[in-house]
Amino acid sequence: MNLDSQPGHIDQIKQTNAGVVYRLIDQFGPISRIELSRRAQLAPASITKIVREMLDAHLVQETEFQEPGSRGRPAIGLILDTDAWHYLAIRLHRGAMTFTLRDLSSRELVEDSLPLPDESAQPLLTALIDQVDAFFIRHQQQLERLTAIAVTLPGLINAASGVVHRLPGYQVRDMPLGDALAARTGVPVFVQHDISAWTLAESLFGASRGAEDVIQIVIDETVGAGVISGGQLLHKRGRALVEIGHTQIDPYGQQCYCGNHGCLETVASIGSLLALAAQRLRPSLTACCTISR
């Protein structure tokens, strides 16, 4: 079978090439079509077609710029058109949630911070969907073309399926967050562990930009690690997080939200350390108070 003759295969190649061109414009813009062709290793005719489609979709725009070493007329280069497309970033953490509308340059347009309710009044998934609806209603005047929703949160998450298996502090069991939000809004939804998302962001835009292999270990309310290997976020069965926080170190220890006992997170997270410090200090404080009396 000749895969090149299959329509699906051709569409995949087109999407891949368009993605390469878009990233090059993002990285090197303003960039000429000739330079774009050289860096993408695509024929000039292919670049022309891809760029034309991106211009029509308001993903890129033309601008004049002076090429290095040139003294003639300014060249016509390409840069991203980030103003007309938006995405919604949602961050969930214990007791709170943040909704941020951003354009494609990640410039913040509007942000709402709200309490993340417990499940006494209504199921957590229902409450989240209601809050997304309310956010869109409140800020409908600022919405342009919504491209996607990105959700980051702690817990046990399958990023490939968008299912949240466990969420610290909540009685969540296999919550289909990605599918439910996508069905409600009609846009793609990407669900990722917050540490993995942070690791990927550092690799693309931050301290580890350009590095092929990165390990980021985070200790806060949870304990986890994100790994970039060969320039790609390391995944295993849909999970991008290296679950060091759920390595059992004490079989008779405190029960973790994952269901096991004595996970590293139960003794090394900030909350666990503060609780341990309070426990150790309590006898000393009691003794001091007794002596002072």
PDB file of C-alpha atoms in Angstrom, residues 81-234:
ATOM      1  CA  ASP A  81      -1.072  37.765  13.765  1.00  0.00           C
ATOM      2  CA  THR A  82      -1.887  37.059  17.394  1.00  0.00           C
ATOM      3  CA  ASP A  83      -4.642  39.587  18.091  1.00  0.00           C
ATOM      4  CA  ALA A  84      -7.548  37.918  16.337  1.00  0.00           C
ATOM      5  CA  TRP A  85      -7.314  34.509  18.004  1.00  0.00           C
ATOM      6  CA  HIS A  86      -7.835  33.740  21.669  1.00  0.00           C
ATOM      7  CA  TYR A  87      -7.615  30.769  23.994  1.00  0.00           C
ATOM      8  CA  LEU A  88      -8.860  30.222  27.527  1.00  0.00           C
ATOM      9  CA  ALA A  89      -6.366  29.048  30.137  1.00  0.00           C
ATOM     10  CA  ILE A  90      -7.900  27.467  33.240  1.00  0.00           C
ATOM     11  CA  ARG A  91      -5.842  26.662  36.304  1.00  0.00           C
ATOM     12  CA  LEU A  92      -7.353  24.562  39.067  1.00  0.00           C
ATOM     13  CA  HIS A  93      -5.767  24.168  42.467  1.00  0.00           C
ATOM     14  CA  ARG A  94      -7.018  23.403  45.934  1.00  0.00           C
ATOM     15  CA  GLY A  95      -9.742  25.855  46.864  1.00  0.00           C
ATOM     16  CA  ALA A  96      -9.349  28.156  43.866  1.00  0.00           C
ATOM     17  CA  MET A  97      -9.530  28.375  40.089  1.00  0.00           C
ATOM     18  CA  THR A  98      -8.228  30.977  37.657  1.00  0.00           C
ATOM     19  CA  PHE A  99      -9.687  31.741  34.223  1.00  0.00           C
ATOM     20  CA  THR A 100      -7.427  33.751  31.891  1.00  0.00           C
ATOM     21  CA  LEU A 101      -8.308  34.781  28.347  1.00  0.00           C
ATOM     22  CA  ARG A 102      -5.157  35.221  26.238  1.00  0.00           C
ATOM     23  CA  ASP A 103      -4.309  35.948  22.630  1.00  0.00           C
ATOM     24  CA  LEU A 104      -1.885  33.745  20.691  1.00  0.00           C
ATOM     25  CA  SER A 105       1.093  35.702  21.974  1.00  0.00           C
ATOM     26  CA  SER A 106      -0.074  34.660  25.490  1.00  0.00           C
ATOM     27  CA  ARG A 107      -0.825  38.295  26.316  1.00  0.00           C
ATOM     28  CA  GLU A 108      -3.388  38.415  29.097  1.00  0.00           C
ATOM     29  CA  LEU A 109      -6.678  40.024  28.075  1.00  0.00           C
ATOM     30  CA  VAL A 110      -8.799  39.379  31.138  1.00  0.00           C
ATOM     31  CA  GLU A 111      -8.491  37.206  34.235  1.00  0.00           C
ATOM     32  CA  ASP A 112     -10.940  36.034  36.896  1.00  0.00           C
ATOM     33  CA  SER A 113      -9.958  34.271  40.120  1.00  0.00           C
ATOM     34  CA  LEU A 114     -12.744  32.339  41.802  1.00  0.00           C
ATOM     35  CA  PRO A 115     -13.132  29.867  44.655  1.00  0.00           C
ATOM     36  CA  LEU A 116     -13.139  26.229  43.624  1.00  0.00           C
ATOM     37  CA  PRO A 117     -16.178  24.910  45.487  1.00  0.00           C
ATOM     38  CA  ASP A 118     -16.383  21.581  47.246  1.00  0.00           C
ATOM     39  CA  GLU A 119     -18.839  19.018  45.996  1.00  0.00           C
ATOM     40  CA  SER A 120     -21.505  19.548  48.621  1.00  0.00           C
ATOM     41  CA  ALA A 121     -23.721  21.737  46.420  1.00  0.00           C
ATOM     42  CA  GLN A 122     -23.165  20.133  42.993  1.00  0.00           C
ATOM     43  CA  PRO A 123     -20.708  17.808  41.256  1.00  0.00           C
ATOM     44  CA  LEU A 124     -17.350  19.447  40.545  1.00  0.00           C
ATOM     45  CA  LEU A 125     -17.602  18.886  36.785  1.00  0.00           C
ATOM     46  CA  THR A 126     -21.003  20.603  36.655  1.00  0.00           C
ATOM     47  CA  ALA A 127     -19.681  23.546  38.673  1.00  0.00           C
ATOM     48  CA  LEU A 128     -16.678  23.946  36.354  1.00  0.00           C
ATOM     49  CA  ILE A 129     -18.806  23.920  33.202  1.00  0.00           C
ATOM     50  CA  ASP A 130     -21.181  26.473  34.742  1.00  0.00           C
ATOM     51  CA  GLN A 131     -18.230  28.734  35.584  1.00  0.00           C
ATOM     52  CA  VAL A 132     -16.894  28.518  32.013  1.00  0.00           C
ATOM     53  CA  ASP A 133     -20.329  29.513  30.694  1.00  0.00           C
ATOM     54  CA  ALA A 134     -20.457  32.416  33.141  1.00  0.00           C
ATOM     55  CA  PHE A 135     -16.959  33.584  32.164  1.00  0.00           C
ATOM     56  CA  PHE A 136     -17.893  33.711  28.484  1.00  0.00           C
ATOM     57  CA  ILE A 137     -21.066  35.641  29.265  1.00  0.00           C
ATOM     58  CA  ARG A 138     -19.206  38.170  31.431  1.00  0.00           C
ATOM     59  CA  HIS A 139     -16.504  38.805  28.834  1.00  0.00           C
ATOM     60  CA  GLN A 140     -18.273  38.214  25.533  1.00  0.00           C
ATOM     61  CA  GLN A 141     -17.325  41.712  24.313  1.00  0.00           C
ATOM     62  CA  GLN A 142     -13.626  40.778  24.462  1.00  0.00           C
ATOM     63  CA  LEU A 143     -13.885  37.387  22.810  1.00  0.00           C
ATOM     64  CA  GLU A 144     -12.650  37.017  19.257  1.00  0.00           C
ATOM     65  CA  ARG A 145     -12.091  33.629  17.663  1.00  0.00           C
ATOM     66  CA  LEU A 146     -11.705  31.094  20.478  1.00  0.00           C
ATOM     67  CA  THR A 147      -9.251  28.426  19.365  1.00  0.00           C
ATOM     68  CA  ALA A 148      -8.986  26.142  22.388  1.00  0.00           C
ATOM     69  CA  ILE A 149      -9.236  25.698  26.136  1.00  0.00           C
ATOM     70  CA  ALA A 150      -6.210  24.601  28.155  1.00  0.00           C
ATOM     71  CA  VAL A 151      -6.708  23.226  31.667  1.00  0.00           C
ATOM     72  CA  THR A 152      -3.861  22.626  34.126  1.00  0.00           C
ATOM     73  CA  LEU A 153      -4.323  21.057  37.531  1.00  0.00           C
ATOM     74  CA  PRO A 154      -2.635  18.771  40.056  1.00  0.00           C
ATOM     75  CA  GLY A 155      -3.589  15.154  40.606  1.00  0.00           C
ATOM     76  CA  LEU A 156      -3.626  11.957  38.585  1.00  0.00           C
ATOM     77  CA  ILE A 157      -4.445  12.892  34.988  1.00  0.00           C
ATOM     78  CA  ASN A 158      -4.530  11.186  31.621  1.00  0.00           C
ATOM     79  CA  ALA A 159      -3.623  14.025  29.256  1.00  0.00           C
ATOM     80  CA  ALA A 160      -4.370  11.961  26.143  1.00  0.00           C
ATOM     81  CA  SER A 161      -7.988  11.293  27.135  1.00  0.00           C
ATOM     82  CA  GLY A 162      -8.556  14.423  29.240  1.00  0.00           C
ATOM     83  CA  VAL A 163      -9.703  12.320  32.192  1.00  0.00           C
ATOM     84  CA  VAL A 164      -8.913  13.444  35.744  1.00  0.00           C
ATOM     85  CA  HIS A 165      -8.611  10.271  37.807  1.00  0.00           C
ATOM     86  CA  ARG A 166      -7.862  11.962  41.154  1.00  0.00           C
ATOM     87  CA  LEU A 167      -7.740  15.585  42.336  1.00  0.00           C
ATOM     88  CA  PRO A 168      -6.199  16.499  45.721  1.00  0.00           C
ATOM     89  CA  GLY A 169      -8.809  17.698  48.207  1.00  0.00           C
ATOM     90  CA  TYR A 170     -11.807  16.540  46.136  1.00  0.00           C
ATOM     91  CA  GLN A 171     -13.704  13.298  45.768  1.00  0.00           C
ATOM     92  CA  VAL A 172     -12.936  13.044  42.056  1.00  0.00           C
ATOM     93  CA  ARG A 173     -12.987   9.651  40.381  1.00  0.00           C
ATOM     94  CA  ASP A 174     -12.333   9.450  36.629  1.00  0.00           C
ATOM     95  CA  MET A 175     -13.858  12.832  35.754  1.00  0.00           C
ATOM     96  CA  PRO A 176     -14.118  13.233  31.916  1.00  0.00           C
ATOM     97  CA  LEU A 177     -13.147  16.915  32.018  1.00  0.00           C
ATOM     98  CA  GLY A 178     -11.773  17.212  28.482  1.00  0.00           C
ATOM     99  CA  ASP A 179     -14.701  15.579  26.695  1.00  0.00           C
ATOM    100  CA  ALA A 180     -17.306  17.399  28.768  1.00  0.00           C
ATOM    101  CA  LEU A 181     -15.803  20.849  28.161  1.00  0.00           C
ATOM    102  CA  ALA A 182     -15.284  20.133  24.457  1.00  0.00           C
ATOM    103  CA  ALA A 183     -18.904  19.014  24.071  1.00  0.00           C
ATOM    104  CA  ARG A 184     -20.110  22.155  25.848  1.00  0.00           C
ATOM    105  CA  THR A 185     -17.938  24.722  24.043  1.00  0.00           C
ATOM    106  CA  GLY A 186     -17.278  23.125  20.643  1.00  0.00           C
ATOM    107  CA  VAL A 187     -13.522  23.833  20.764  1.00  0.00           C
ATOM    108  CA  PRO A 188     -10.563  21.521  21.443  1.00  0.00           C
ATOM    109  CA  VAL A 189      -9.745  21.079  25.129  1.00  0.00           C
ATOM    110  CA  PHE A 190      -6.284  20.154  26.399  1.00  0.00           C
ATOM    111  CA  VAL A 191      -5.921  18.860  29.946  1.00  0.00           C
ATOM    112  CA  GLN A 192      -2.458  18.563  31.479  1.00  0.00           C
ATOM    113  CA  HIS A 193      -0.843  18.203  34.873  1.00  0.00           C
ATOM    114  CA  ASP A 194       0.296  21.631  36.060  1.00  0.00           C
ATOM    115  CA  ILE A 195       3.911  20.520  36.614  1.00  0.00           C
ATOM    116  CA  SER A 196       4.134  18.964  33.146  1.00  0.00           C
ATOM    117  CA  ALA A 197       2.637  22.100  31.602  1.00  0.00           C
ATOM    118  CA  TRP A 198       5.151  24.241  33.504  1.00  0.00           C
ATOM    119  CA  THR A 199       8.034  22.037  32.313  1.00  0.00           C
ATOM    120  CA  LEU A 200       6.857  22.321  28.706  1.00  0.00           C
ATOM    121  CA  ALA A 201       6.469  26.102  29.010  1.00  0.00           C
ATOM    122  CA  GLU A 202      10.027  26.428  30.349  1.00  0.00           C
ATOM    123  CA  SER A 203      11.243  24.340  27.413  1.00  0.00           C
ATOM    124  CA  LEU A 204       9.418  26.457  24.830  1.00  0.00           C
ATOM    125  CA  PHE A 205       9.760  29.945  26.289  1.00  0.00           C
ATOM    126  CA  GLY A 206      11.740  29.936  29.519  1.00  0.00           C
ATOM    127  CA  ALA A 207      14.888  28.865  31.312  1.00  0.00           C
ATOM    128  CA  SER A 208      15.351  25.582  29.423  1.00  0.00           C
ATOM    129  CA  ARG A 209      14.481  26.904  25.966  1.00  0.00           C
ATOM    130  CA  GLY A 210      16.467  25.036  23.320  1.00  0.00           C
ATOM    131  CA  ALA A 211      17.485  22.221  25.681  1.00  0.00           C
ATOM    132  CA  GLU A 212      16.770  18.715  24.426  1.00  0.00           C
ATOM    133  CA  ASP A 213      16.719  16.973  27.810  1.00  0.00           C
ATOM    134  CA  VAL A 214      15.233  18.562  30.936  1.00  0.00           C
ATOM    135  CA  ILE A 215      14.121  17.346  34.361  1.00  0.00           C
ATOM    136  CA  GLN A 216      12.108  19.744  36.516  1.00  0.00           C
ATOM    137  CA  ILE A 217      11.291  18.726  40.082  1.00  0.00           C
ATOM    138  CA  VAL A 218       8.630  20.726  41.917  1.00  0.00           C
ATOM    139  CA  ILE A 219       7.787  20.637  45.604  1.00  0.00           C
ATOM    140  CA  ASP A 220       4.806  22.739  46.682  1.00  0.00           C
ATOM    141  CA  GLU A 221       1.329  21.573  47.679  1.00  0.00           C
ATOM    142  CA  THR A 222       2.131  18.476  45.639  1.00  0.00           C
ATOM    143  CA  VAL A 223       5.383  16.749  44.642  1.00  0.00           C
ATOM    144  CA  GLY A 224       6.134  15.865  41.043  1.00  0.00           C
ATOM    145  CA  ALA A 225       8.492  16.093  38.116  1.00  0.00           C
ATOM    146  CA  GLY A 226       8.237  16.885  34.422  1.00  0.00           C
ATOM    147  CA  VAL A 227      10.692  15.436  31.919  1.00  0.00           C
ATOM    148  CA  ILE A 228      11.639  16.633  28.441  1.00  0.00           C
ATOM    149  CA  SER A 229      13.497  13.913  26.523  1.00  0.00           C
ATOM    150  CA  GLY A 230      14.778  14.502  23.006  1.00  0.00           C
ATOM    151  CA  GLY A 231      12.868  17.775  22.931  1.00  0.00           C
ATOM    152  CA  GLN A 232       9.540  16.073  23.673  1.00  0.00           C
ATOM    153  CA  LEU A 233       7.485  15.881  26.853  1.00  0.00           C
ATOM    154  CA  LEU A 234       7.878  12.367  28.213  1.00  0.00           C
TER     155      LEU A 234
END
